[in-house]
mmCIF file of C-alpha atoms in Angstrom:
data_model
loop_
_atom_site.group_PDB
_atom_site.id
_atom_site.type_symbol
_atom_site.label_atom_id
_atom_site.label_comp_id
_atom_site.label_asym_id
_atom_site.label_seq_id
_atom_site.Cartn_x
_atom_site.Cartn_y
_atom_site.Cartn_z
ATOM 1 C CA MET M 130 -0.377 -0.354 -0.609
ATOM 2 C CA TRP M 131 1.767 3.277 -0.573
ATOM 3 C CA GLU M 132 1.052 6.314 1.454
ATOM 4 C CA SER M 133 -1.614 8.972 0.891
ATOM 5 C CA ARG M 134 -0.548 12.498 0.380
ATOM 6 C CA ARG M 135 -2.499 15.599 1.936
ATOM 7 C CA ILE M 136 -4.199 16.078 -1.314
ATOM 8 C CA PHE M 137 -6.031 12.956 -1.426
ATOM 9 C CA ASP M 138 -9.105 11.157 0.836
ATOM 10 C CA ASN M 139 -9.779 8.198 1.749
ATOM 11 C CA ASP M 140 -12.462 7.900 -0.608
ATOM 12 C CA GLN M 141 -9.791 8.289 -3.300
ATOM 13 C CA ASP M 142 -7.262 6.028 -1.872
ATOM 14 C CA MET M 143 -9.877 3.548 -1.300
ATOM 15 C CA PHE M 144 -10.828 4.460 -5.993
ATOM 16 C CA ARG M 145 -6.771 4.158 -6.724
ATOM 17 C CA GLU M 146 -6.794 1.042 -4.995
ATOM 18 C CA SER M 147 -9.390 0.078 -7.518
ATOM 19 C CA VAL M 148 -7.911 1.433 -10.348
ATOM 20 C CA ARG M 149 -4.702 -0.240 -9.996
ATOM 21 C CA LYS M 150 -5.932 -3.070 -9.574
ATOM 22 C CA PHE M 151 -7.857 -3.424 -12.813
ATOM 23 C CA LEU M 152 -5.605 -1.611 -14.439
ATOM 24 C CA HIS M 153 -2.801 -3.929 -13.696
ATOM 25 C CA ASP M 154 -4.919 -7.870 -14.207
ATOM 26 C CA GLU M 155 -6.659 -5.969 -16.973
ATOM 27 C CA ILE M 156 -5.166 -3.065 -19.344
ATOM 28 C CA ARG M 157 -1.361 -3.740 -18.445
ATOM 29 C CA PRO M 158 -1.338 -7.420 -19.739
ATOM 30 C CA GLN M 159 -2.432 -6.683 -23.314
ATOM 31 C CA GLN M 160 -0.108 -3.444 -24.053
ATOM 32 C CA GLU M 161 2.606 -5.338 -25.869
ATOM 33 C CA GLU M 162 -0.057 -6.815 -27.829
ATOM 34 C CA PHE M 163 -1.719 -2.823 -28.175
ATOM 35 C CA GLU M 164 2.266 -2.215 -29.905
ATOM 36 C CA LYS M 165 2.067 -5.353 -32.229
ATOM 37 C CA ASN M 166 -1.312 -3.271 -33.790
ATOM 38 C CA GLY M 167 -0.229 -0.395 -33.298
ATOM 39 C CA GLU M 168 -3.449 0.121 -32.036
ATOM 40 C CA PRO M 169 -6.130 -0.470 -27.707
ATOM 41 C CA SER M 170 -8.574 -3.077 -29.053
ATOM 42 C CA ARG M 171 -12.837 -1.247 -28.891
ATOM 43 C CA GLU M 172 -12.590 -3.918 -25.869
ATOM 44 C CA ALA M 173 -10.164 -2.252 -24.157
ATOM 45 C CA TRP M 174 -12.537 0.582 -24.200
ATOM 46 C CA LYS M 175 -15.518 -0.460 -23.058
ATOM 47 C CA ALA M 176 -13.571 -2.312 -20.152
ATOM 48 C CA LEU M 177 -12.341 0.832 -18.976
ATOM 49 C CA GLY M 178 -15.676 2.394 -19.961
ATOM 50 C CA SER M 179 -17.602 0.119 -17.436
ATOM 51 C CA GLN M 180 -15.707 1.062 -14.745
ATOM 52 C CA GLY M 181 -16.104 4.216 -14.322
ATOM 53 C CA LEU M 182 -12.590 5.234 -15.746
ATOM 54 C CA LEU M 183 -13.350 7.417 -18.569
ATOM 55 C CA GLY M 184 -15.210 10.741 -18.635
ATOM 56 C CA VAL M 185 -14.263 11.331 -14.880
ATOM 57 C CA HIS M 186 -14.459 14.496 -14.127
ATOM 58 C CA ILE M 187 -17.112 15.485 -16.651
ATOM 59 C CA PRO M 188 -20.744 16.452 -15.048
ATOM 60 C CA ALA M 189 -22.681 13.766 -14.207
ATOM 61 C CA GLU M 190 -25.901 15.599 -15.401
ATOM 62 C CA ILE M 191 -24.669 15.675 -19.051
ATOM 63 C CA GLY M 192 -22.980 12.153 -19.548
ATOM 64 C CA GLY M 193 -19.971 12.061 -17.646
ATOM 65 C CA ILE M 194 -19.053 9.843 -14.474
ATOM 66 C CA GLY M 195 -19.350 13.313 -12.000
ATOM 67 C CA GLY M 196 -15.678 13.429 -10.380
ATOM 68 C CA THR M 197 -13.255 15.466 -9.357
ATOM 69 C CA ILE M 198 -10.476 16.351 -11.544
ATOM 70 C CA LEU M 199 -8.254 15.024 -9.074
ATOM 71 C CA ASP M 200 -10.109 11.840 -9.345
ATOM 72 C CA GLU M 201 -9.581 12.248 -13.416
ATOM 73 C CA MET M 202 -5.613 12.111 -11.984
ATOM 74 C CA ILE M 203 -5.952 9.656 -10.090
ATOM 75 C CA VAL M 204 -6.278 7.329 -13.214
ATOM 76 C CA MET M 205 -3.776 8.916 -15.321
ATOM 77 C CA GLU M 206 -1.404 8.678 -12.524
ATOM 78 C CA GLU M 207 -2.149 4.872 -12.362
ATOM 79 C CA MET M 208 -2.322 4.963 -15.791
ATOM 80 C CA SER M 209 1.573 5.247 -15.993
ATOM 81 C CA TYR M 210 2.362 3.404 -12.582
ATOM 82 C CA ASN M 211 1.093 -0.108 -14.594
ATOM 83 C CA PHE M 212 2.669 1.344 -17.845
ATOM 84 C CA CYS M 213 -0.430 1.468 -19.826
ATOM 85 C CA SER M 214 0.576 3.976 -22.560
ATOM 86 C CA SER M 215 -2.939 2.392 -24.259
ATOM 87 C CA PRO M 216 -5.625 3.852 -24.871
ATOM 88 C CA ASN M 217 -4.884 7.192 -24.697
ATOM 89 C CA VAL M 218 -7.311 7.557 -22.146
ATOM 90 C CA PRO M 219 -6.063 11.455 -21.589
ATOM 91 C CA LEU M 220 -6.412 13.165 -24.891
ATOM 92 C CA HIS M 221 -10.202 10.879 -25.045
ATOM 93 C CA SER M 222 -11.087 12.487 -20.980
ATOM 94 C CA THR M 223 -9.074 15.150 -20.233
ATOM 95 C CA ILE M 224 -8.745 17.051 -23.894
ATOM 96 C CA THR M 225 -11.450 16.368 -26.177
ATOM 97 C CA MET M 226 -14.469 15.891 -24.107
ATOM 98 C CA PRO M 227 -14.459 19.140 -22.212
ATOM 99 C CA TYR M 228 -15.022 20.411 -25.305
ATOM 100 C CA LEU M 229 -18.182 19.322 -24.997
ATOM 101 C CA ALA M 230 -19.051 19.130 -21.688
ATOM 102 C CA ASN M 231 -18.018 23.329 -21.841
ATOM 103 C CA TYR M 232 -19.228 24.335 -25.813
ATOM 104 C CA GLY M 233 -21.762 21.572 -26.847
ATOM 105 C CA THR M 234 -25.622 22.699 -26.733
ATOM 106 C CA LYS M 235 -27.670 19.437 -24.798
ATOM 107 C CA GLU M 236 -28.497 17.365 -27.956
ATOM 108 C CA GLN M 237 -24.221 17.633 -28.962
ATOM 109 C CA GLN M 238 -23.843 16.177 -24.689
ATOM 110 C CA ASP M 239 -27.109 13.740 -25.027
ATOM 111 C CA ARG M 240 -26.052 12.406 -28.126
ATOM 112 C CA TYR M 241 -21.799 12.097 -27.680
ATOM 113 C CA ILE M 242 -20.974 12.609 -23.532
ATOM 114 C CA PRO M 243 -22.402 9.212 -22.023
ATOM 115 C CA LEU M 244 -21.096 7.108 -25.307
ATOM 116 C CA MET M 245 -18.023 8.551 -24.745
ATOM 117 C CA THR M 246 -17.978 7.857 -21.129
ATOM 118 C CA SER M 247 -18.778 4.379 -22.194
ATOM 119 C CA GLY M 248 -16.483 3.840 -24.029
ATOM 120 C CA ASP M 249 -18.502 3.158 -26.829
ATOM 121 C CA CYS M 250 -17.215 5.962 -29.195
ATOM 122 C CA ILE M 251 -13.178 7.028 -29.276
ATOM 123 C CA ALA M 252 -12.903 10.665 -29.428
ATOM 124 C CA SER M 253 -10.096 12.306 -31.125
ATOM 125 C CA LEU M 254 -9.464 16.024 -31.296
ATOM 126 C CA GLY M 255 -8.293 17.381 -35.364
ATOM 127 C CA ILE M 256 -5.891 19.998 -35.313
ATOM 128 C CA THR M 257 -2.519 18.823 -36.392
ATOM 129 C CA GLU M 258 -1.700 19.426 -40.278
ATOM 130 C CA PRO M 259 1.156 18.640 -42.664
ATOM 131 C CA ASP M 260 2.058 21.774 -43.194
ATOM 132 C CA ALA M 261 1.029 23.959 -40.003
ATOM 133 C CA GLY M 262 1.273 21.785 -37.848
ATOM 134 C CA SER M 263 -0.477 22.229 -34.279
ATOM 135 C CA ASP M 264 -0.543 25.850 -34.955
ATOM 136 C CA MET M 265 -4.634 27.148 -35.967
ATOM 137 C CA GLN M 266 -4.010 29.819 -37.636
ATOM 138 C CA GLY M 267 -2.031 28.208 -40.490
ATOM 139 C CA ILE M 268 -4.081 24.891 -41.078
ATOM 140 C CA ARG M 269 -5.768 25.074 -43.926
ATOM 141 C CA THR M 270 -8.925 22.479 -43.429
ATOM 142 C CA SER M 271 -12.309 24.870 -44.644
ATOM 143 C CA ALA M 272 -16.273 24.629 -43.574
ATOM 144 C CA LYS M 273 -18.015 26.556 -46.288
ATOM 145 C CA ARG M 274 -21.272 27.078 -45.251
ATOM 146 C CA ASP M 275 -24.097 25.144 -48.050
ATOM 147 C CA GLY M 276 -27.777 26.382 -47.650
ATOM 148 C CA THR M 277 -27.672 25.020 -43.596
ATOM 149 C CA ASP M 278 -25.409 22.554 -43.767
ATOM 150 C CA TRP M 279 -21.002 22.665 -43.667
ATOM 151 C CA VAL M 280 -18.895 21.292 -46.176
ATOM 152 C CA ILE M 281 -15.215 20.360 -45.151
ATOM 153 C CA ASN M 282 -12.742 19.394 -47.357
ATOM 154 C CA GLY M 283 -9.046 18.846 -46.081
ATOM 155 C CA SER M 284 -6.514 16.685 -43.887
ATOM 156 C CA LYS M 285 -5.196 16.202 -40.508
ATOM 157 C CA ILE M 286 -1.483 14.425 -39.104
ATOM 158 C CA TYR M 287 -0.719 12.830 -36.515
ATOM 159 C CA ILE M 288 -4.209 13.116 -34.365
ATOM 160 C CA THR M 289 -4.436 9.933 -31.504
ATOM 161 C CA ASN M 290 -7.255 7.744 -31.641
ATOM 162 C CA GLY M 291 -7.647 8.930 -35.086
ATOM 163 C CA TRP M 292 -7.888 4.840 -36.350
ATOM 164 C CA LEU M 293 -10.426 4.483 -33.682
ATOM 165 C CA THR M 294 -11.722 7.010 -33.758
ATOM 166 C CA ASP M 295 -15.918 7.637 -33.694
ATOM 167 C CA CYS M 296 -16.108 11.086 -33.523
ATOM 168 C CA CYS M 297 -13.812 13.946 -34.533
ATOM 169 C CA VAL M 298 -13.539 16.625 -32.629
ATOM 170 C CA LEU M 299 -12.449 18.709 -36.104
ATOM 171 C CA VAL M 300 -10.978 22.582 -36.275
ATOM 172 C CA ALA M 301 -11.586 24.344 -39.445
ATOM 173 C CA LYS M 302 -11.461 27.507 -41.152
ATOM 174 C CA THR M 303 -14.995 29.377 -41.700
ATOM 175 C CA LYS M 304 -13.956 32.733 -42.628
ATOM 176 C CA PRO M 305 -10.951 32.776 -45.212
ATOM 177 C CA ASP M 306 -10.874 36.794 -44.472
ATOM 178 C CA ALA M 307 -10.896 37.398 -41.221
ATOM 179 C CA LYS M 308 -8.749 39.881 -40.447
ATOM 180 C CA LYS M 309 -6.576 37.806 -38.267
ATOM 181 C CA ALA M 310 -6.787 33.431 -38.817
ATOM 182 C CA ALA M 311 -7.714 32.723 -35.495
ATOM 183 C CA HIS M 312 -11.331 35.269 -35.787
ATOM 184 C CA GLY M 313 -12.491 32.792 -38.705
ATOM 185 C CA ILE M 314 -11.654 29.136 -37.040
ATOM 186 C CA SER M 315 -14.655 26.780 -35.885
ATOM 187 C CA LEU M 316 -15.051 23.926 -34.350
ATOM 188 C CA PHE M 317 -17.117 20.614 -35.653
ATOM 189 C CA LEU M 318 -18.765 17.073 -34.163
ATOM 190 C CA VAL M 319 -17.293 15.122 -37.451
ATOM 191 C CA ASP M 320 -19.242 11.087 -37.298
ATOM 192 C CA ALA M 321 -15.874 8.798 -39.084
ATOM 193 C CA ASP M 322 -18.617 7.110 -40.638
ATOM 194 C CA LEU M 323 -19.924 9.895 -42.673
ATOM 195 C CA PRO M 324 -19.491 10.109 -46.798
ATOM 196 C CA GLY M 325 -16.075 11.624 -47.249
ATOM 197 C CA PHE M 326 -13.871 10.764 -44.296
ATOM 198 C CA HIS M 327 -11.369 8.511 -45.035
ATOM 199 C CA LYS M 328 -8.226 7.288 -42.580
ATOM 200 C CA GLY M 329 -5.159 6.779 -44.040
ATOM 201 C CA LYS M 330 -2.678 4.705 -42.395
ATOM 202 C CA LYS M 331 -1.776 3.929 -39.004
ATOM 203 C CA LEU M 332 1.166 5.766 -38.773
ATOM 204 C CA ASN M 333 4.944 3.911 -37.269
ATOM 205 C CA LYS M 334 6.212 5.778 -34.109
ATOM 206 C CA LEU M 335 9.161 5.997 -32.416
ATOM 207 C CA GLY M 336 7.553 5.077 -29.000
ATOM 208 C CA LEU M 337 4.224 4.974 -27.726
ATOM 209 C CA LYS M 338 3.027 2.429 -30.597
ATOM 210 C CA GLY M 339 0.918 0.696 -28.821
ATOM 211 C CA GLN M 340 -1.701 3.844 -29.690
ATOM 212 C CA ASP M 341 -3.265 4.693 -33.240
ATOM 213 C CA THR M 342 -1.790 7.419 -34.351
ATOM 214 C CA ALA M 343 -3.162 8.360 -37.753
ATOM 215 C CA GLU M 344 -4.313 10.212 -41.205
ATOM 216 C CA LEU M 345 -7.816 12.089 -41.428
ATOM 217 C CA PHE M 346 -9.395 13.135 -44.119
ATOM 218 C CA PHE M 347 -11.957 15.118 -45.093
ATOM 219 C CA GLU M 348 -13.499 14.742 -48.678
ATOM 220 C CA ASP M 349 -16.608 17.251 -49.001
ATOM 221 C CA VAL M 350 -17.698 15.500 -46.265
ATOM 222 C CA ARG M 351 -21.090 17.260 -45.083
ATOM 223 C CA VAL M 352 -22.390 18.199 -42.096
ATOM 224 C CA PRO M 353 -24.986 19.667 -40.492
ATOM 225 C CA ALA M 354 -25.455 23.338 -39.408
ATOM 226 C CA SER M 355 -25.816 20.881 -35.726
ATOM 227 C CA ALA M 356 -22.742 19.848 -35.979
ATOM 228 C CA LEU M 357 -20.533 23.095 -34.827
ATOM 229 C CA LEU M 358 -19.992 22.931 -31.932
ATOM 230 C CA GLY M 359 -19.946 26.421 -29.580
ATOM 231 C CA GLU M 360 -19.871 28.972 -31.297
ATOM 232 C CA GLU M 361 -18.783 30.229 -35.270
ATOM 233 C CA ASN M 362 -15.259 31.540 -35.934
ATOM 234 C CA ARG M 363 -14.670 31.130 -31.941
ATOM 235 C CA GLY M 364 -13.160 28.567 -32.624
ATOM 236 C CA SER M 365 -9.163 29.460 -31.212
ATOM 237 C CA SER M 366 -10.272 31.085 -27.724
ATOM 238 C CA SER M 367 -12.566 28.156 -27.567
ATOM 239 C CA SER M 368 -9.351 26.114 -27.687
ATOM 240 C CA CYS M 369 -7.570 27.932 -25.394
ATOM 241 C CA ASN M 370 -10.641 27.693 -22.709
ATOM 242 C CA SER M 371 -11.161 24.279 -22.556
#
C-alpha cells in the first residue's frame, strides 16, 4: 500500500487502489499486443468505460462520471504506474470531452458524452496539419456553408486515437477573409462514418506504439448546422479555454 498524499481523501485512496488493480489485471497484460497491432482494442475502451474510468471529471448530469479533477488525475497516474500508455485516455477524457462539456449544446451532449463515457464512442481532436503543425492560425482545412449544411475539405496528421475514432472534434477555417486568422476558425463534431471521411494509414512511431495515430482526410464531408461546436469563428478561443 502506498502512502497517501494530503491532497487525497480516504475515498480517493480507495478509488486509486481499485483503479490500480483493474489496470494491472486487465489492461497492462494487453500492452504488448496493442503495441504489436499499433492500436488498442475496442474491448479495452469499453472495459475502461464499464469501470467508470472515462470522462471521470465530466459532470454526471450531462453523461459523465461526475468526479473531480483529482479523481481524473488518479486514473492518469495509475495508467502511468502500470505502464499503460494505451488506450490514450488523457486525450479522450481530459482534452476532447471537455470541448463538449463546455461548449456543446444539450443535443450534442446527450448524443455523444454518454457514449464517450462508456467507451462506445472514441474521441479524437483534429488540429494538426502537414503544413501548419498545431498552429491553428495556419490550418488549411475549410468548412464552407452550403444551404443549412457545412461542407468540409482538408486533411489532418498525427491524430491520436485517429484510426479508431468515432467522432472527431475538428478544427476548420470558416472565415478565410478574417482580419486575424484566429477569428475565422470554428469547431465541428464530425462522425467517422460520414461519406468523404477517410482514415489514412496508421503511423509507425518511435514510441507510444500502442496508441493509434493516423492521418485523416475530409473530401466534401457534409455535416448539418447542428455539428457546429460552440460559436462560429470562435474555435481558437474555445480551444484555449477548454
